[in-house]
PDB file of C-alpha atoms in Angstrom:
ATOM      1  CA  UNK A   1       0.470 -12.187  -5.793  1.00  0.00           C
ATOM      2  CA  UNK A   2       4.365 -11.206  -5.819  1.00  0.00           C
ATOM      3  CA  UNK A   3       4.960  -8.806  -2.868  1.00  0.00           C
ATOM      4  CA  UNK A   4       8.207  -7.602  -1.307  1.00  0.00           C
ATOM      5  CA  UNK A   5       9.079  -9.408   1.825  1.00  0.00           C
ATOM      6  CA  UNK A   6       7.788  -7.990   5.330  1.00  0.00           C
ATOM      7  CA  UNK A   7      11.032  -6.221   6.347  1.00  0.00           C
ATOM      8  CA  UNK A   8      10.645  -4.392   3.064  1.00  0.00           C
ATOM      9  CA  UNK A   9       7.234  -3.267   3.829  1.00  0.00           C
ATOM     10  CA  UNK A  10       8.180  -2.351   7.236  1.00  0.00           C
ATOM     11  CA  UNK A  11      10.938  -0.167   5.814  1.00  0.00           C
ATOM     12  CA  UNK A  12       8.602   1.397   3.266  1.00  0.00           C
ATOM     13  CA  UNK A  13       5.746   2.346   5.416  1.00  0.00           C
ATOM     14  CA  UNK A  14       7.790   3.020   8.350  1.00  0.00           C
ATOM     15  CA  UNK A  15       5.282   1.207  10.786  1.00  0.00           C
ATOM     16  CA  UNK A  16       4.607  -2.428  11.650  1.00  0.00           C
ATOM     17  CA  UNK A  17       1.405  -3.809  10.418  1.00  0.00           C
ATOM     18  CA  UNK A  18      -1.766  -4.822  12.541  1.00  0.00           C
ATOM     19  CA  UNK A  19      -2.188  -8.606  11.721  1.00  0.00           C
ATOM     20  CA  UNK A  20      -5.591 -10.039  11.627  1.00  0.00           C
ATOM     21  CA  UNK A  21      -4.357 -13.294  13.257  1.00  0.00           C
ATOM     22  CA  UNK A  22      -1.085 -13.542  15.001  1.00  0.00           C
ATOM     23  CA  UNK A  23      -1.183 -17.244  14.572  1.00  0.00           C
ATOM     24  CA  UNK A  24      -0.925 -17.619  11.038  1.00  0.00           C
ATOM     25  CA  UNK A  25       2.097 -16.859   8.421  1.00  0.00           C
ATOM     26  CA  UNK A  26       2.312 -13.267   6.996  1.00  0.00           C
ATOM     27  CA  UNK A  27       1.359 -14.632   3.455  1.00  0.00           C
ATOM     28  CA  UNK A  28      -2.026 -16.280   4.718  1.00  0.00           C
ATOM     29  CA  UNK A  29      -2.830 -13.226   6.795  1.00  0.00           C
ATOM     30  CA  UNK A  30      -4.238  -9.626   6.331  1.00  0.00           C
ATOM     31  CA  UNK A  31      -1.513  -6.992   7.113  1.00  0.00           C
ATOM     32  CA  UNK A  32      -2.813  -3.333   7.874  1.00  0.00           C
ATOM     33  CA  UNK A  33      -0.225  -0.506   7.747  1.00  0.00           C
ATOM     34  CA  UNK A  34      -1.405   3.004   9.194  1.00  0.00           C
ATOM     35  CA  UNK A  35       0.781   5.925   8.731  1.00  0.00           C
ATOM     36  CA  UNK A  36       1.050   9.649   7.799  1.00  0.00           C
ATOM     37  CA  UNK A  37       3.186  11.619   5.485  1.00  0.00           C
ATOM     38  CA  UNK A  38       4.634  15.139   5.932  1.00  0.00           C
ATOM     39  CA  UNK A  39       1.702  16.401   3.904  1.00  0.00           C
ATOM     40  CA  UNK A  40      -0.681  15.433   6.573  1.00  0.00           C
ATOM     41  CA  UNK A  41      -2.284  12.623   4.482  1.00  0.00           C
ATOM     42  CA  UNK A  42      -3.011   9.482   6.521  1.00  0.00           C
ATOM     43  CA  UNK A  43      -2.755   6.056   4.904  1.00  0.00           C
ATOM     44  CA  UNK A  44      -4.541   2.944   5.399  1.00  0.00           C
ATOM     45  CA  UNK A  45      -2.834   0.102   3.456  1.00  0.00           C
ATOM     46  CA  UNK A  46      -4.437  -3.283   3.646  1.00  0.00           C
ATOM     47  CA  UNK A  47      -2.609  -6.364   2.029  1.00  0.00           C
ATOM     48  CA  UNK A  48      -3.807  -9.594   1.686  1.00  0.00           C
ATOM     49  CA  UNK A  49      -1.150 -11.589  -0.239  1.00  0.00           C
ATOM     50  CA  UNK A  50      -2.807 -15.006  -0.444  1.00  0.00           C
ATOM     51  CA  UNK A  51      -5.997 -13.509  -2.006  1.00  0.00           C
ATOM     52  CA  UNK A  52      -3.701 -10.962  -4.209  1.00  0.00           C
ATOM     53  CA  UNK A  53      -5.586  -7.992  -2.990  1.00  0.00           C
ATOM     54  CA  UNK A  54      -4.259  -4.645  -1.792  1.00  0.00           C
ATOM     55  CA  UNK A  55      -6.244  -1.819  -0.484  1.00  0.00           C
ATOM     56  CA  UNK A  56      -5.113   1.865  -0.248  1.00  0.00           C
ATOM     57  CA  UNK A  57      -7.246   4.457   1.580  1.00  0.00           C
ATOM     58  CA  UNK A  58      -6.131   7.822   1.863  1.00  0.00           C
ATOM     59  CA  UNK A  59      -7.734  10.388   4.447  1.00  0.00           C
ATOM     60  CA  UNK A  60      -7.008  14.089   5.232  1.00  0.00           C
ATOM     61  CA  UNK A  61      -5.260  14.177   8.868  1.00  0.00           C
ATOM     62  CA  UNK A  62      -7.213  16.989  10.024  1.00  0.00           C
ATOM     63  CA  UNK A  63     -10.700  16.249   8.788  1.00  0.00           C
ATOM     64  CA  UNK A  64     -10.526  12.542   8.306  1.00  0.00           C
ATOM     65  CA  UNK A  65     -11.929  13.074   4.925  1.00  0.00           C
ATOM     66  CA  UNK A  66     -11.313  10.398   2.561  1.00  0.00           C
ATOM     67  CA  UNK A  67      -9.081  11.608  -0.563  1.00  0.00           C
ATOM     68  CA  UNK A  68      -8.969   8.385  -2.349  1.00  0.00           C
ATOM     69  CA  UNK A  69      -9.478   4.747  -2.059  1.00  0.00           C
ATOM     70  CA  UNK A  70      -7.983   2.276  -4.166  1.00  0.00           C
ATOM     71  CA  UNK A  71      -8.922  -1.269  -4.142  1.00  0.00           C
ATOM     72  CA  UNK A  72      -7.195  -3.910  -6.372  1.00  0.00           C
ATOM     73  CA  UNK A  73      -8.225  -7.488  -6.753  1.00  0.00           C
ATOM     74  CA  UNK A  74      -6.280 -10.147  -8.401  1.00  0.00           C
ATOM     75  CA  UNK A  75      -2.913  -8.147  -8.286  1.00  0.00           C
ATOM     76  CA  UNK A  76      -0.084 -10.002 -10.041  1.00  0.00           C
ATOM     77  CA  UNK A  77       2.812  -8.059  -8.331  1.00  0.00           C
ATOM     78  CA  UNK A  78       3.450  -5.189  -5.735  1.00  0.00           C
ATOM     79  CA  UNK A  79       6.972  -3.734  -5.892  1.00  0.00           C
ATOM     80  CA  UNK A  80       8.929  -1.112  -4.168  1.00  0.00           C
ATOM     81  CA  UNK A  81       9.950   1.476  -6.685  1.00  0.00           C
ATOM     82  CA  UNK A  82      11.399   3.992  -4.326  1.00  0.00           C
ATOM     83  CA  UNK A  83      12.230   3.472  -0.436  1.00  0.00           C
ATOM     84  CA  UNK A  84      13.948   6.773   0.687  1.00  0.00           C
ATOM     85  CA  UNK A  85      13.539   9.378   3.583  1.00  0.00           C
ATOM     86  CA  UNK A  86      11.817  11.984   1.029  1.00  0.00           C
ATOM     87  CA  UNK A  87      10.442   9.653  -1.413  1.00  0.00           C
ATOM     88  CA  UNK A  88       8.406   6.266  -1.172  1.00  0.00           C
ATOM     89  CA  UNK A  89       6.321   4.890  -3.741  1.00  0.00           C
ATOM     90  CA  UNK A  90       5.171   1.502  -4.902  1.00  0.00           C
ATOM     91  CA  UNK A  91       4.204  -0.074  -8.075  1.00  0.00           C
ATOM     92  CA  UNK A  92       0.860  -2.268  -8.627  1.00  0.00           C
ATOM     93  CA  UNK A  93       1.163  -4.828 -11.706  1.00  0.00           C
ATOM     94  CA  UNK A  94      -2.409  -5.969 -12.361  1.00  0.00           C
ATOM     95  CA  UNK A  95      -3.976  -7.617 -15.702  1.00  0.00           C
ATOM     96  CA  UNK A  96      -4.564  -4.476 -17.433  1.00  0.00           C
ATOM     97  CA  UNK A  97      -1.514  -2.406 -16.688  1.00  0.00           C
ATOM     98  CA  UNK A  98       0.520  -0.780 -14.031  1.00  0.00           C
ATOM     99  CA  UNK A  99      -0.294   1.784 -11.213  1.00  0.00           C
ATOM    100  CA  UNK A 100       2.385   3.633  -9.660  1.00  0.00           C
ATOM    101  CA  UNK A 101       1.176   5.201  -5.989  1.00  0.00           C
ATOM    102  CA  UNK A 102       3.369   7.560  -4.231  1.00  0.00           C
ATOM    103  CA  UNK A 103       3.220   7.912  -0.378  1.00  0.00           C
ATOM    104  CA  UNK A 104       5.898  10.423   0.155  1.00  0.00           C
ATOM    105  CA  UNK A 105       6.122  13.734  -0.336  1.00  0.00           C
ATOM    106  CA  UNK A 106       2.715  13.613  -1.144  1.00  0.00           C
ATOM    107  CA  UNK A 107       0.118  10.901  -2.330  1.00  0.00           C
ATOM    108  CA  UNK A 108       0.080  10.829  -6.168  1.00  0.00           C
ATOM    109  CA  UNK A 109      -1.226   8.023  -8.518  1.00  0.00           C
ATOM    110  CA  UNK A 110      -0.166   7.459 -11.990  1.00  0.00           C
ATOM    111  CA  UNK A 111      -2.259   5.036 -14.179  1.00  0.00           C
ATOM    112  CA  UNK A 112      -0.737   3.187 -17.026  1.00  0.00           C
ATOM    113  CA  UNK A 113      -3.588   0.870 -18.552  1.00  0.00           C
ATOM    114  CA  UNK A 114      -3.576  -0.987 -21.597  1.00  0.00           C
ATOM    115  CA  UNK A 115      -6.546  -2.204 -23.877  1.00  0.00           C
TER     116      UNK A 115
END
């Protein structure tokens, strides 16, 4: 899996990741990013680069109710599409297409699947 570097992800998610093990390199680790957008949507993004997995859980900030759970296995590439104060989004390339996930200003998913 090709992913942006740690500093780019730090900028995108505006938080430091919690690592599963502080003694191993980022690529072989599991990084968990937890943050909230201005629409009161709470995100938990778990990236496991060496396993090519990314999991995005979106929760309502007030009720803690799950809004969405995206769990991608065998990801080819994660790319940053936008990293601005008012708008942030990533693209996830998988075997069957491309998924665009917006974090700011609100959570949104656009699917472009082939087949």
